[in-house]
XYZ file of C-alpha atoms in Angstrom:
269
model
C 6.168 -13.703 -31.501
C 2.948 -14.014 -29.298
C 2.711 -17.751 -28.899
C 5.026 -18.268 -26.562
C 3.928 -15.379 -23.996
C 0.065 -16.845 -24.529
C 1.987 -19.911 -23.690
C 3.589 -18.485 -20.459
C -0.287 -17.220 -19.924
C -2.398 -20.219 -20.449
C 0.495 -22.444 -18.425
C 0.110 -20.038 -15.380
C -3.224 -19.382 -15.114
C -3.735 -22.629 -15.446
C -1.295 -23.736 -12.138
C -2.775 -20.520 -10.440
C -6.624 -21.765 -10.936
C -5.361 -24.910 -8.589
C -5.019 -22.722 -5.424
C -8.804 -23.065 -4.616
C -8.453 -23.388 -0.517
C -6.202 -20.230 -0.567
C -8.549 -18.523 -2.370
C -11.968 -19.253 -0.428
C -9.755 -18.277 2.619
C -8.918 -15.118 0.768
C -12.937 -14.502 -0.177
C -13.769 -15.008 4.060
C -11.018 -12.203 4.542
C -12.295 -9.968 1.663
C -15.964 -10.087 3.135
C -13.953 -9.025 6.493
C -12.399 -5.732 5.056
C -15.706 -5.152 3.276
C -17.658 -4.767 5.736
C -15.105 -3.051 8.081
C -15.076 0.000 5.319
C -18.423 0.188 4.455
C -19.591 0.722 8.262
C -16.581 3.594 8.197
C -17.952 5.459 5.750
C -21.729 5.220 6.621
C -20.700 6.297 10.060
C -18.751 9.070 8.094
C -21.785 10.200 5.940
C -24.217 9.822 9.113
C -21.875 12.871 10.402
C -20.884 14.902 7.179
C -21.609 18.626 6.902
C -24.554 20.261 5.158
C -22.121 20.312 2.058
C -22.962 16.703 -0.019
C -20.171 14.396 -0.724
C -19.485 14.003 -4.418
C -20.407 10.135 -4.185
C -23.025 8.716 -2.374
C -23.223 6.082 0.151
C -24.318 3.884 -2.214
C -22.099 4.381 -4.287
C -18.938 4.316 -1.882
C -20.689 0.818 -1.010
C -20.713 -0.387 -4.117
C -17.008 0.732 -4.539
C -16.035 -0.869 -1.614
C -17.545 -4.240 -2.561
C -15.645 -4.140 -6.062
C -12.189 -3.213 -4.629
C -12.570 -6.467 -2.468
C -14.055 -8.760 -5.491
C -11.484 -7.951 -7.793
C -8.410 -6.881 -5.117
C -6.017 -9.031 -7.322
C -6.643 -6.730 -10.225
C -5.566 -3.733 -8.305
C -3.455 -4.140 -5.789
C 0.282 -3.076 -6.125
C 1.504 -5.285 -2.945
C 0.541 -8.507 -4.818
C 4.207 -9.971 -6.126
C 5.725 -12.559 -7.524
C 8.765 -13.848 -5.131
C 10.371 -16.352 -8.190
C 11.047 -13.040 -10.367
C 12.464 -11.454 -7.352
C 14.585 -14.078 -6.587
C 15.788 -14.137 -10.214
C 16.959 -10.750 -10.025
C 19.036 -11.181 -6.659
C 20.247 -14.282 -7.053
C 21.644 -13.900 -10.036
C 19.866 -16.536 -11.786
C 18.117 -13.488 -14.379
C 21.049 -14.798 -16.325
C 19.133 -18.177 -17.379
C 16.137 -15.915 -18.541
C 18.526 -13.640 -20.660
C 19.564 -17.177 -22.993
C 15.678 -17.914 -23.237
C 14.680 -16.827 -27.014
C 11.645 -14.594 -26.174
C 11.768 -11.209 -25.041
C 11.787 -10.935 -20.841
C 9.412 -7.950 -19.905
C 6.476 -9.450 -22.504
C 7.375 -13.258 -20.345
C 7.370 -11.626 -17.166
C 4.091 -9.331 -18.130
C 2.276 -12.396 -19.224
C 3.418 -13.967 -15.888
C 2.187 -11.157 -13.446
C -0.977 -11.023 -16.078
C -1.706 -14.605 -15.437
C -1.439 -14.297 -11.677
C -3.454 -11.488 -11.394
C -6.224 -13.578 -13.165
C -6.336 -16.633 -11.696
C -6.335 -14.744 -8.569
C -8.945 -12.837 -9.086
C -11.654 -15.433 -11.044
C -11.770 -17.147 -7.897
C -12.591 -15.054 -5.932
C -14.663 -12.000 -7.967
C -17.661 -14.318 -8.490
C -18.654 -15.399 -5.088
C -18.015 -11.858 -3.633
C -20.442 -9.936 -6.253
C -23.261 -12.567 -6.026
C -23.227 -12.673 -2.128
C -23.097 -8.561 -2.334
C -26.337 -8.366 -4.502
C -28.175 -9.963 -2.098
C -26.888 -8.506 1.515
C -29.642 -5.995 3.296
C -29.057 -2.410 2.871
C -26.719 0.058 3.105
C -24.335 -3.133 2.572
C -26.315 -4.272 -0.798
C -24.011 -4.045 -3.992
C -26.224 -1.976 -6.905
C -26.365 -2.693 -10.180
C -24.828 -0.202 -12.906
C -27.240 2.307 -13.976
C -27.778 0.568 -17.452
C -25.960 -1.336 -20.036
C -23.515 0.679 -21.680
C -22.109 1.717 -18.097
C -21.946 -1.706 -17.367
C -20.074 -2.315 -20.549
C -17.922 0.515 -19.682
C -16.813 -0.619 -16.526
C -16.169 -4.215 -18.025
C -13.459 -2.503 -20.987
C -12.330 0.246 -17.901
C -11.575 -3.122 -15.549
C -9.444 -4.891 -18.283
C -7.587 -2.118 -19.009
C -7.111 -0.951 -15.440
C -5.459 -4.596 -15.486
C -2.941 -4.465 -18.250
C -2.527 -0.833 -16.617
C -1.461 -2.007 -13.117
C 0.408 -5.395 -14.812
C 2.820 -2.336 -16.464
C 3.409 -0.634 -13.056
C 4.126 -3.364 -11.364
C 6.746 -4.438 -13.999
C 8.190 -0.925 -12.616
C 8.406 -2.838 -9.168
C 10.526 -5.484 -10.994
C 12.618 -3.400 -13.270
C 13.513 -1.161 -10.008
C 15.019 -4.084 -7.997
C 17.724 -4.282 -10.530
C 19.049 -0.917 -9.046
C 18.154 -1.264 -5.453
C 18.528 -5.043 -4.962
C 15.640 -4.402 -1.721
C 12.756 -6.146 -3.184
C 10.930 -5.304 0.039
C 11.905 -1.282 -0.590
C 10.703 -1.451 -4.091
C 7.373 -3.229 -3.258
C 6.598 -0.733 -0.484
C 7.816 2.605 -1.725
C 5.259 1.835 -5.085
C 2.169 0.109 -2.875
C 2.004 2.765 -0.356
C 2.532 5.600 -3.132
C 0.321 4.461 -5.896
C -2.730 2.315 -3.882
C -3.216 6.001 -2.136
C -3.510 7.739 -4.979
C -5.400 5.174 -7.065
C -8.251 5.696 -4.770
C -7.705 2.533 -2.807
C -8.044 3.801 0.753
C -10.312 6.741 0.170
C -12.354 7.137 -3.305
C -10.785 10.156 -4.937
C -13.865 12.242 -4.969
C -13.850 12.365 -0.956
C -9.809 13.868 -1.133
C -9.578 17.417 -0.712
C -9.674 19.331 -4.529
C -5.882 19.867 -4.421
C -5.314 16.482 -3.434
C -7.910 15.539 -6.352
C -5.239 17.044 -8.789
C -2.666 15.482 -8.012
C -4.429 12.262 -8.279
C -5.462 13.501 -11.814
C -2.198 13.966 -13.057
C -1.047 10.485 -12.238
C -1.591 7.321 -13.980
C -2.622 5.474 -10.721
C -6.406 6.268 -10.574
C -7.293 4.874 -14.066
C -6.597 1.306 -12.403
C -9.147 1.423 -9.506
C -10.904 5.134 -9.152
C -12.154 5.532 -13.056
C -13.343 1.854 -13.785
C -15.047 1.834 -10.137
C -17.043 4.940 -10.326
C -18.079 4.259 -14.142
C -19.664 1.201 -12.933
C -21.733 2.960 -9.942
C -22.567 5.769 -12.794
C -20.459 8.388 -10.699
C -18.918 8.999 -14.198
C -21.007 9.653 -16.836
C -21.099 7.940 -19.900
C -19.220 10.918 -22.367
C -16.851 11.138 -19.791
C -15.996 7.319 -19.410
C -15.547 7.140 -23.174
C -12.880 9.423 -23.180
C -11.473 8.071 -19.953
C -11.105 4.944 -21.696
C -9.008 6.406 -24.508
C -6.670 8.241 -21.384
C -6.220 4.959 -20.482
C -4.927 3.354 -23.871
C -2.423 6.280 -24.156
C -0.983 5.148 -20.322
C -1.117 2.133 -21.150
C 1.226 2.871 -24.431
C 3.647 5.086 -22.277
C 4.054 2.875 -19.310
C 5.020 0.209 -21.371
C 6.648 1.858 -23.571
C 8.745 3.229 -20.010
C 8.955 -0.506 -18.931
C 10.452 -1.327 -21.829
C 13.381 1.385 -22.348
C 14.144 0.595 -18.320
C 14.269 -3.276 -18.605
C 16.417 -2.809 -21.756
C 18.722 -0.154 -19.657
C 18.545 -2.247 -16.989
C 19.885 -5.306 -18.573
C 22.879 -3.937 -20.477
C 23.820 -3.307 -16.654
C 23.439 -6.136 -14.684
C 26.038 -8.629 -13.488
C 26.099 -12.105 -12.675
C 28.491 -13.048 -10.483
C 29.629 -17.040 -9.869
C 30.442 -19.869 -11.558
């Protein structure tokens, strides 16, 4: 029952690995943004209170430089415009005679994107980061087993924002505005994942909110284990918060695309 979906995996990855001049353009922009937020927030910290921020600058900056090496991994906005055009054209109805179950084809699809995406872009970003002058210099984790934390928080942050965005998908079967869907779950969840401002720096009521939500275990938790924000109890457990998530959202994904099929209908000859 797997082989197909590695398949679907290996094929795109494979045709996604062949964009290499859209993703060097991408890496120029990502540098850009960088080093746009970085120079925010130190002007931010050069005026904060007496009262210490719950990160420090160098640890925002190393936060910042992550979020724009692996963007791909994270990012809600990043779609797929064949699967939309499936749904509104009506031609879901040739993936409905294909043997193979459609949410594990279209995760493996979105998976594989997301990937390719991001491997050409991650390595070049972190290298060039370790090596910048401070307060721009990316730090290394505090030791190994953070760093090994942050490596098993990252690839489950993945699978975790590949089942949200499946949400995107599974949602334009009822709205049929894949523009809607795409912006009513990027603005939403990138805010509270901790993509525009790192959760510790919300206000504490804000901060539970963001708790309570799945969002932050995709960028917040896997960023701030790596800079040692998080200790390394705490990151352990986090990464067993994350499994269960993972498990539900699926799970969620599942029940909807199933729902969602025994609705649909194709109109046309």
């Amino acid at each position: 029952m797997i082989k197909p979906y590695y398949a679907v995996l290996r094929l795109r990855l494979s045709n996604g690995l062949q964009y290499r001049a859209a993703a060097y353009a991408g890496i120029g922009t990502q540098f850009f943004f960088g080093f746009i937020f970085i120079m925010v927030f130190e002007a931010f910290y050069a005026q904060a209170s007496a009262a210490a921020p719950q990160m420090s600058l160098s640890e925002v900056v190393a936060y910042c430089w992550l979020k724009q090496a692996f963007l791909a991994f994270i990012v809600l906005w990043l779609r797929d415009n064949e699967l939309f055009q499936l749904i509104t054209s009506g031609n879901i109805a040739y993936e409905l005679c294909r043997p193979s179950g459609i949410y594990g084809l279209w995760y493996a699809k979105l998976l594989a994107q997301r990937l390719s995406s991001a491997l050409l872009r991650c390595l070049p970003i972190l290298l060039v980061s370790l090596f910048l002058p401070q307060p721009y210099r990316l730090e290394l984790p505090p030791d190994f087993t953070a760093l090994f934390l942050f490596v098993c928080s990252l690839i489950i942050g993945l699978f975790l924002i590949v089942a949200i965005s499946m949400l995107i998908y599974i949602s334009v079967f009822i709205t049929m505005s894949p523009a809607g869907s795409l912006l009513m779950f990027s603005v939403f969840g990138e805010f509270f994942a901790g993509m525009i401002i790192p959760v510790p720096l919300m206000p504490d009521w804000m901060q539970r909110i963001v708790y309570a939500l799945p969002f932050h275990w995709t960028v917040d938790f896997p960023f701030r284990v790596y800079t040692g924000n998080i200790s390394t109890t705490d990151a352990a457990t986090g990464l067993l918060f994350q499994l269960l998530w993972l498990a539900a959202l699926i799970f969620l994904g599942k029940i909807a695309m199933n729902k969602a099929l025994r609705r649909v209908v194709v109109q046309g000859g």
